JSON list of C-alpha atoms in Angstrom, two decimals:
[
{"chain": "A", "resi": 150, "resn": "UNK", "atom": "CA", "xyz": [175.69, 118.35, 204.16]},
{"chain": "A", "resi": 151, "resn": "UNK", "atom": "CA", "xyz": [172.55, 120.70, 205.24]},
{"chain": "A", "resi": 152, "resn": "UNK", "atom": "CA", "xyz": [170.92, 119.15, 208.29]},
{"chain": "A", "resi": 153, "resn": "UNK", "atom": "CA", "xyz": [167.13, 119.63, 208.69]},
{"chain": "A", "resi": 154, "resn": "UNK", "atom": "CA", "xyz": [166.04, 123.18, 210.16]},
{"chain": "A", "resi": 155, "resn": "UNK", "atom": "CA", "xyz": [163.94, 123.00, 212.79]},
{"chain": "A", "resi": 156, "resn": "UNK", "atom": "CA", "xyz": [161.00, 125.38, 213.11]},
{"chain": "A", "resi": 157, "resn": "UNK", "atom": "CA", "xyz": [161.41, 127.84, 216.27]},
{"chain": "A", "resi": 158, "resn": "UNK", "atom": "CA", "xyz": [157.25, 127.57, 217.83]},
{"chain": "A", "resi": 159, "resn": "UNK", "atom": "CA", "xyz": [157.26, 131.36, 219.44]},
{"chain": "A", "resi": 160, "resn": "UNK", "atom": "CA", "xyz": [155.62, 129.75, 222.64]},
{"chain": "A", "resi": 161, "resn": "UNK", "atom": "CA", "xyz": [156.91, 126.53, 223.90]},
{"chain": "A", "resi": 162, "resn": "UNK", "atom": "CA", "xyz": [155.87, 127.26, 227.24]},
{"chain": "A", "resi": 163, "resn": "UNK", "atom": "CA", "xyz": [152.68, 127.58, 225.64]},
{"chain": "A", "resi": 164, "resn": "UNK", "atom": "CA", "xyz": [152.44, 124.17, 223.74]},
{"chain": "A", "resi": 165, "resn": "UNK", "atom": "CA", "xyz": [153.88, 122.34, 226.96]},
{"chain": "A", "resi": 166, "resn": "UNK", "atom": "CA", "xyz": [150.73, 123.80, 228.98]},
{"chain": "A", "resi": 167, "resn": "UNK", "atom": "CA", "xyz": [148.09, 122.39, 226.01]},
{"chain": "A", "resi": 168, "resn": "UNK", "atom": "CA", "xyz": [149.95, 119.24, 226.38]},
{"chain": "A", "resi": 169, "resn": "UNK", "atom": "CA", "xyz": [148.85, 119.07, 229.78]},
{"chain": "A", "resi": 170, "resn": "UNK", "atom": "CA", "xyz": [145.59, 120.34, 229.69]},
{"chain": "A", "resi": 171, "resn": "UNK", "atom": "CA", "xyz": [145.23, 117.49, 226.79]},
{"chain": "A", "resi": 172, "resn": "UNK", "atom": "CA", "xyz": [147.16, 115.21, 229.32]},
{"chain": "A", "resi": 173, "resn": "UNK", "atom": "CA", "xyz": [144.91, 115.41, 232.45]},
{"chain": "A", "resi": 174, "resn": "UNK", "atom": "CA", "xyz": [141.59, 114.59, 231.74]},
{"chain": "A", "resi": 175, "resn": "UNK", "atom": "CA", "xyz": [141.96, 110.86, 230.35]},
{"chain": "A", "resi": 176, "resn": "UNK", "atom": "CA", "xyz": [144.65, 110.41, 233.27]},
{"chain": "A", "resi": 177, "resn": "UNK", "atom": "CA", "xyz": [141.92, 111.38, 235.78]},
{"chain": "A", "resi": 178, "resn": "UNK", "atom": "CA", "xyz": [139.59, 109.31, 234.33]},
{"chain": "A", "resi": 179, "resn": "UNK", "atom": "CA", "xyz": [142.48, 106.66, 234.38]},
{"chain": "A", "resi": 180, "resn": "UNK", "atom": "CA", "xyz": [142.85, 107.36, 238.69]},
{"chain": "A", "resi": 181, "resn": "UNK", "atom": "CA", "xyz": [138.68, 107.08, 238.87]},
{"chain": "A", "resi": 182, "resn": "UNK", "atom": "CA", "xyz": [138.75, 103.77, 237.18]},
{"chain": "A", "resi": 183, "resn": "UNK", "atom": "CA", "xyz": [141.53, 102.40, 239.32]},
{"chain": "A", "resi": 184, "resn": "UNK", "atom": "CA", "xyz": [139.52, 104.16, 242.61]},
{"chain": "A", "resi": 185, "resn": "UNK", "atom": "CA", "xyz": [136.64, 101.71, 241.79]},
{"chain": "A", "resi": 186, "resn": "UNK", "atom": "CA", "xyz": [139.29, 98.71, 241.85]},
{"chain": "A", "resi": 187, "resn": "UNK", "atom": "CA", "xyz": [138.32, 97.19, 238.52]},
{"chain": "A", "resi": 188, "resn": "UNK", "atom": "CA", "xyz": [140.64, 94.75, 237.72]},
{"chain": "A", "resi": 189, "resn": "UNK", "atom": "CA", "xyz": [139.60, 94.93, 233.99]},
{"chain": "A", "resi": 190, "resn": "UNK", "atom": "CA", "xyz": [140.39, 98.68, 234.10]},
{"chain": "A", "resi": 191, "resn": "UNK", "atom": "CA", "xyz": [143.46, 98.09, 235.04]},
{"chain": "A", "resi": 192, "resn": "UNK", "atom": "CA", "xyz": [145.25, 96.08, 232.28]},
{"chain": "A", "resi": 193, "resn": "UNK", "atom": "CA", "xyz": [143.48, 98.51, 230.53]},
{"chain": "A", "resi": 194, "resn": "UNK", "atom": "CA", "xyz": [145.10, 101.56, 232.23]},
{"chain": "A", "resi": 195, "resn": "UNK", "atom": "CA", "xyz": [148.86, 100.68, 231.61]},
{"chain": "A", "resi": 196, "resn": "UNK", "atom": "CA", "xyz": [147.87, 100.73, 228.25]},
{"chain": "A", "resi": 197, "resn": "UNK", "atom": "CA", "xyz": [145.70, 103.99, 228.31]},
{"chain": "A", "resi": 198, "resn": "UNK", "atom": "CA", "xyz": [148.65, 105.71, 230.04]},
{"chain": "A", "resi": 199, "resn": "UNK", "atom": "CA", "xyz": [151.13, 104.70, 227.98]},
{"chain": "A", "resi": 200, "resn": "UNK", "atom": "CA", "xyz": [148.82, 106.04, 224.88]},
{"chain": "A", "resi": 201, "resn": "UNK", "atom": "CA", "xyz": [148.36, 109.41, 227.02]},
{"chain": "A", "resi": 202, "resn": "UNK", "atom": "CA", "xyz": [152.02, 109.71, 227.21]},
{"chain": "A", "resi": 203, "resn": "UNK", "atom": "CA", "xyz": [153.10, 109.10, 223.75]},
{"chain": "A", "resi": 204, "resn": "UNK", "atom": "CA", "xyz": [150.46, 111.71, 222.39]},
{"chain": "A", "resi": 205, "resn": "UNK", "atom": "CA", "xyz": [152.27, 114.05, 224.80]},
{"chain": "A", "resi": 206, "resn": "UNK", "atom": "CA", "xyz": [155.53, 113.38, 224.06]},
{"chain": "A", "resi": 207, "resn": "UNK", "atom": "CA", "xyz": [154.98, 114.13, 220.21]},
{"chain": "A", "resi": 208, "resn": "UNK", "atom": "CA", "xyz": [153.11, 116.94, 221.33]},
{"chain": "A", "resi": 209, "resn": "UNK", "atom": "CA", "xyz": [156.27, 118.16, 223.11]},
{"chain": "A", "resi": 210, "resn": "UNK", "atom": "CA", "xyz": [159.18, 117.03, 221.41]},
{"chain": "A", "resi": 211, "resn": "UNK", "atom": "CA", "xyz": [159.15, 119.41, 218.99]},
{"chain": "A", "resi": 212, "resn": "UNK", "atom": "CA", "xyz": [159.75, 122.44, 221.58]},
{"chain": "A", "resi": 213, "resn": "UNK", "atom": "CA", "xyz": [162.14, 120.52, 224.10]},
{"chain": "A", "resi": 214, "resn": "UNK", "atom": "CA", "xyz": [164.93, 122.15, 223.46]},
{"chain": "A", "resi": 215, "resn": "UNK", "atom": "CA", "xyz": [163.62, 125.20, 223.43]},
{"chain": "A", "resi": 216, "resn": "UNK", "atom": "CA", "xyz": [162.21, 123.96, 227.16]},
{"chain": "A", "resi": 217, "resn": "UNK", "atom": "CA", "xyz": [165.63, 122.95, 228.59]},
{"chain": "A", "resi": 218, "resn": "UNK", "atom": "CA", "xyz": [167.09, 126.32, 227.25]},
{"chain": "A", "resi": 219, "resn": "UNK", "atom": "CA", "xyz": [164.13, 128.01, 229.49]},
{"chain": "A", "resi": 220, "resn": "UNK", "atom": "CA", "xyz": [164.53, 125.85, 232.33]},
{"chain": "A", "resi": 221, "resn": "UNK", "atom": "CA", "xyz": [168.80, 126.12, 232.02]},
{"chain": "A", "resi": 222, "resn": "UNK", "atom": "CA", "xyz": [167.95, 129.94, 232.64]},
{"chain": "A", "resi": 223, "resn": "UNK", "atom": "CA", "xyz": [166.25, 129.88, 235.48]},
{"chain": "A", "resi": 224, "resn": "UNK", "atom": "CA", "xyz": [167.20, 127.14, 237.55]},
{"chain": "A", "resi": 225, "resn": "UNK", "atom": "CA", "xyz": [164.44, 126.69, 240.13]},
{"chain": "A", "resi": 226, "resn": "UNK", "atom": "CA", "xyz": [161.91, 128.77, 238.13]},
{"chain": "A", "resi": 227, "resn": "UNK", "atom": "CA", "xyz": [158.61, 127.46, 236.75]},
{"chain": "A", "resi": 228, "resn": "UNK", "atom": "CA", "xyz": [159.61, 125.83, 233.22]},
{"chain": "A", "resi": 229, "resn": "UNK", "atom": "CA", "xyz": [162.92, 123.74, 235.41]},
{"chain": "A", "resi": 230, "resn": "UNK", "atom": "CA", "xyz": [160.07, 122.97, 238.57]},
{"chain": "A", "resi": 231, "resn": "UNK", "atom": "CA", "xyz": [157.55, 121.37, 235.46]},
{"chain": "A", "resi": 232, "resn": "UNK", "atom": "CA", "xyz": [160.10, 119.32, 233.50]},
{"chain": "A", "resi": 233, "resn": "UNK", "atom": "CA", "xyz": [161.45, 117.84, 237.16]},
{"chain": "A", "resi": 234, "resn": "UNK", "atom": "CA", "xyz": [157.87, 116.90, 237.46]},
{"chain": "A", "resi": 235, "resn": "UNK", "atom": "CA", "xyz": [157.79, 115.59, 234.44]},
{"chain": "A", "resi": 236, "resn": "UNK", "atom": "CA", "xyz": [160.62, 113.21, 234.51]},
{"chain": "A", "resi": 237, "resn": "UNK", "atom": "CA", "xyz": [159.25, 112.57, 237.80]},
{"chain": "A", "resi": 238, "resn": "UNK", "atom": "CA", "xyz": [156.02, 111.33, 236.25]},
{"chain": "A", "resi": 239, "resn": "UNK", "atom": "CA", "xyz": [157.73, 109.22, 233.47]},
{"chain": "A", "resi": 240, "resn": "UNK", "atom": "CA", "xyz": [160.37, 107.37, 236.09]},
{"chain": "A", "resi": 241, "resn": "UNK", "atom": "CA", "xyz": [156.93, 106.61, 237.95]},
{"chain": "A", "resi": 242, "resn": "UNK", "atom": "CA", "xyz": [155.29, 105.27, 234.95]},
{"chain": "A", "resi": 243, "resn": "UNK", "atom": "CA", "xyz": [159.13, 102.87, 234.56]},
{"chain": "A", "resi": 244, "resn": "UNK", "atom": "CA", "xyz": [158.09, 101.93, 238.02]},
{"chain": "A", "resi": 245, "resn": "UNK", "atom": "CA", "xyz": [155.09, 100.27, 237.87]},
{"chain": "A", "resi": 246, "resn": "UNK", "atom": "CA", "xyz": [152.52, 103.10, 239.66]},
{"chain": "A", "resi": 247, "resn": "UNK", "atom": "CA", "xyz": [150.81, 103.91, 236.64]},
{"chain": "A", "resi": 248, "resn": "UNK", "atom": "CA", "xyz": [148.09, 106.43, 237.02]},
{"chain": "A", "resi": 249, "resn": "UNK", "atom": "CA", "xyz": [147.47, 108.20, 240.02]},
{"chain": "A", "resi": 250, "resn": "UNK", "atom": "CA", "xyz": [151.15, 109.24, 240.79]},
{"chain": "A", "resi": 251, "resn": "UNK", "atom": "CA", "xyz": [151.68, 110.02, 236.90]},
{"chain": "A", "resi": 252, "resn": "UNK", "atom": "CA", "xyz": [148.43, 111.95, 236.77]},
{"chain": "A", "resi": 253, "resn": "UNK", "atom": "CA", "xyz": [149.97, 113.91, 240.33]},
{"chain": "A", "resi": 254, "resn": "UNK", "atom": "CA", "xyz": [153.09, 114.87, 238.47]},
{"chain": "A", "resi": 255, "resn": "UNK", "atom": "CA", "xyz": [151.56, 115.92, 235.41]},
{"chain": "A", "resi": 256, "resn": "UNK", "atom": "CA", "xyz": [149.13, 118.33, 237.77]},
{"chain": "A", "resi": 257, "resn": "UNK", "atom": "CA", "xyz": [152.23, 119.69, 239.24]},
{"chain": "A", "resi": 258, "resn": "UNK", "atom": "CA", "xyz": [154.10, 120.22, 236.43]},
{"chain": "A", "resi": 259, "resn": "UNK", "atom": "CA", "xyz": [150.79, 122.06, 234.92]},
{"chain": "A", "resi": 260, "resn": "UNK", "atom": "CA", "xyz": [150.30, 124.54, 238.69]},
{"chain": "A", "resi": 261, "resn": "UNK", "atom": "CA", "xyz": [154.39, 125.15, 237.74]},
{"chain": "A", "resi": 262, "resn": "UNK", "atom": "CA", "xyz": [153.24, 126.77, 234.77]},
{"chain": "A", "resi": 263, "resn": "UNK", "atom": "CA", "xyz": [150.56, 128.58, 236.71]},
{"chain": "A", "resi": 264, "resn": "UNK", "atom": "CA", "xyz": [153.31, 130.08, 238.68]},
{"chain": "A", "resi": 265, "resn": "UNK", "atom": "CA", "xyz": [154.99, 131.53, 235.61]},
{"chain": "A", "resi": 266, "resn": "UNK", "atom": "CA", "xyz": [151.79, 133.01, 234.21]},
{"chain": "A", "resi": 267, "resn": "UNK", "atom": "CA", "xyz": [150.95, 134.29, 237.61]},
{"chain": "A", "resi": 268, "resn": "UNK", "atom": "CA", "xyz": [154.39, 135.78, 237.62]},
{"chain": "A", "resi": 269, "resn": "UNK", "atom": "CA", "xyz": [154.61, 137.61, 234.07]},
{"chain": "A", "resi": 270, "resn": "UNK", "atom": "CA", "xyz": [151.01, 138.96, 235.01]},
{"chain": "A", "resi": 271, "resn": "UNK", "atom": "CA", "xyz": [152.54, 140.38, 238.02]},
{"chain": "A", "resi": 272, "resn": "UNK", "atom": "CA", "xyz": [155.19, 142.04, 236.32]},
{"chain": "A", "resi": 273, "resn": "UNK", "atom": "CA", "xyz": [153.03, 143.97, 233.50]}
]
């Protein structure tokens, strides 16, 4: 029995940052409406951030493996310091504070990634 192949993406770091960067901006918009203590916005928001977080996750899941494998590498680096913030974000999201502390670890796990392109810019 052949199992499906999956296709190796050459950047996974890469595709985790756009994720992000997609990520951020309705999550923000998400905090601002729950700043202005709209009660309408917020039955709204847990389902806003719930459809912000599945686009991610299909945005990600095809590269996670290759993600853990980066992060099992380098324990403490950049790619291990984002996906803690990550499950950070989603164990929020379990717990009932929906926006602004998700949208807090998403922006962490995204300045992780900062560190690692700071840090291979460094090294060329």
């Amino acid at each position: 029995m052949n199992e499906p192949t999956r296709a190796v993406v050459a950047d996974p770091v890469g595709v985790l940052r756009e994720a992000l960067d997609a990520a951020l901006p309705p999550l923000q918009l998400l905090d601002d409406a729950q700043d202005r203590a709209d009660t309408r916005a917020d039955t709204r928001a847990d389902t806003s951030v719930h459809d912000v977080l599945s686009v991610f996750a299909r945005s990600v899941s095809p590269v996670l493996d290759e993600l853990a494998a980066l992060a099992a590498a380098e324990p403490g680096g950049p790619v291990d310091a984002a996906l803690r913030q990550l499950r950070r974000a989603v164990n929020h999201r379990g717990g009932g504070t929906v926006s602004p502390t998700c949208h807090w670890q998403l922006r962490r796990a995204r300045a992780a990634l900062d560190r690692a392109t700071h840090l291979v810019r460094e090294v060329r």
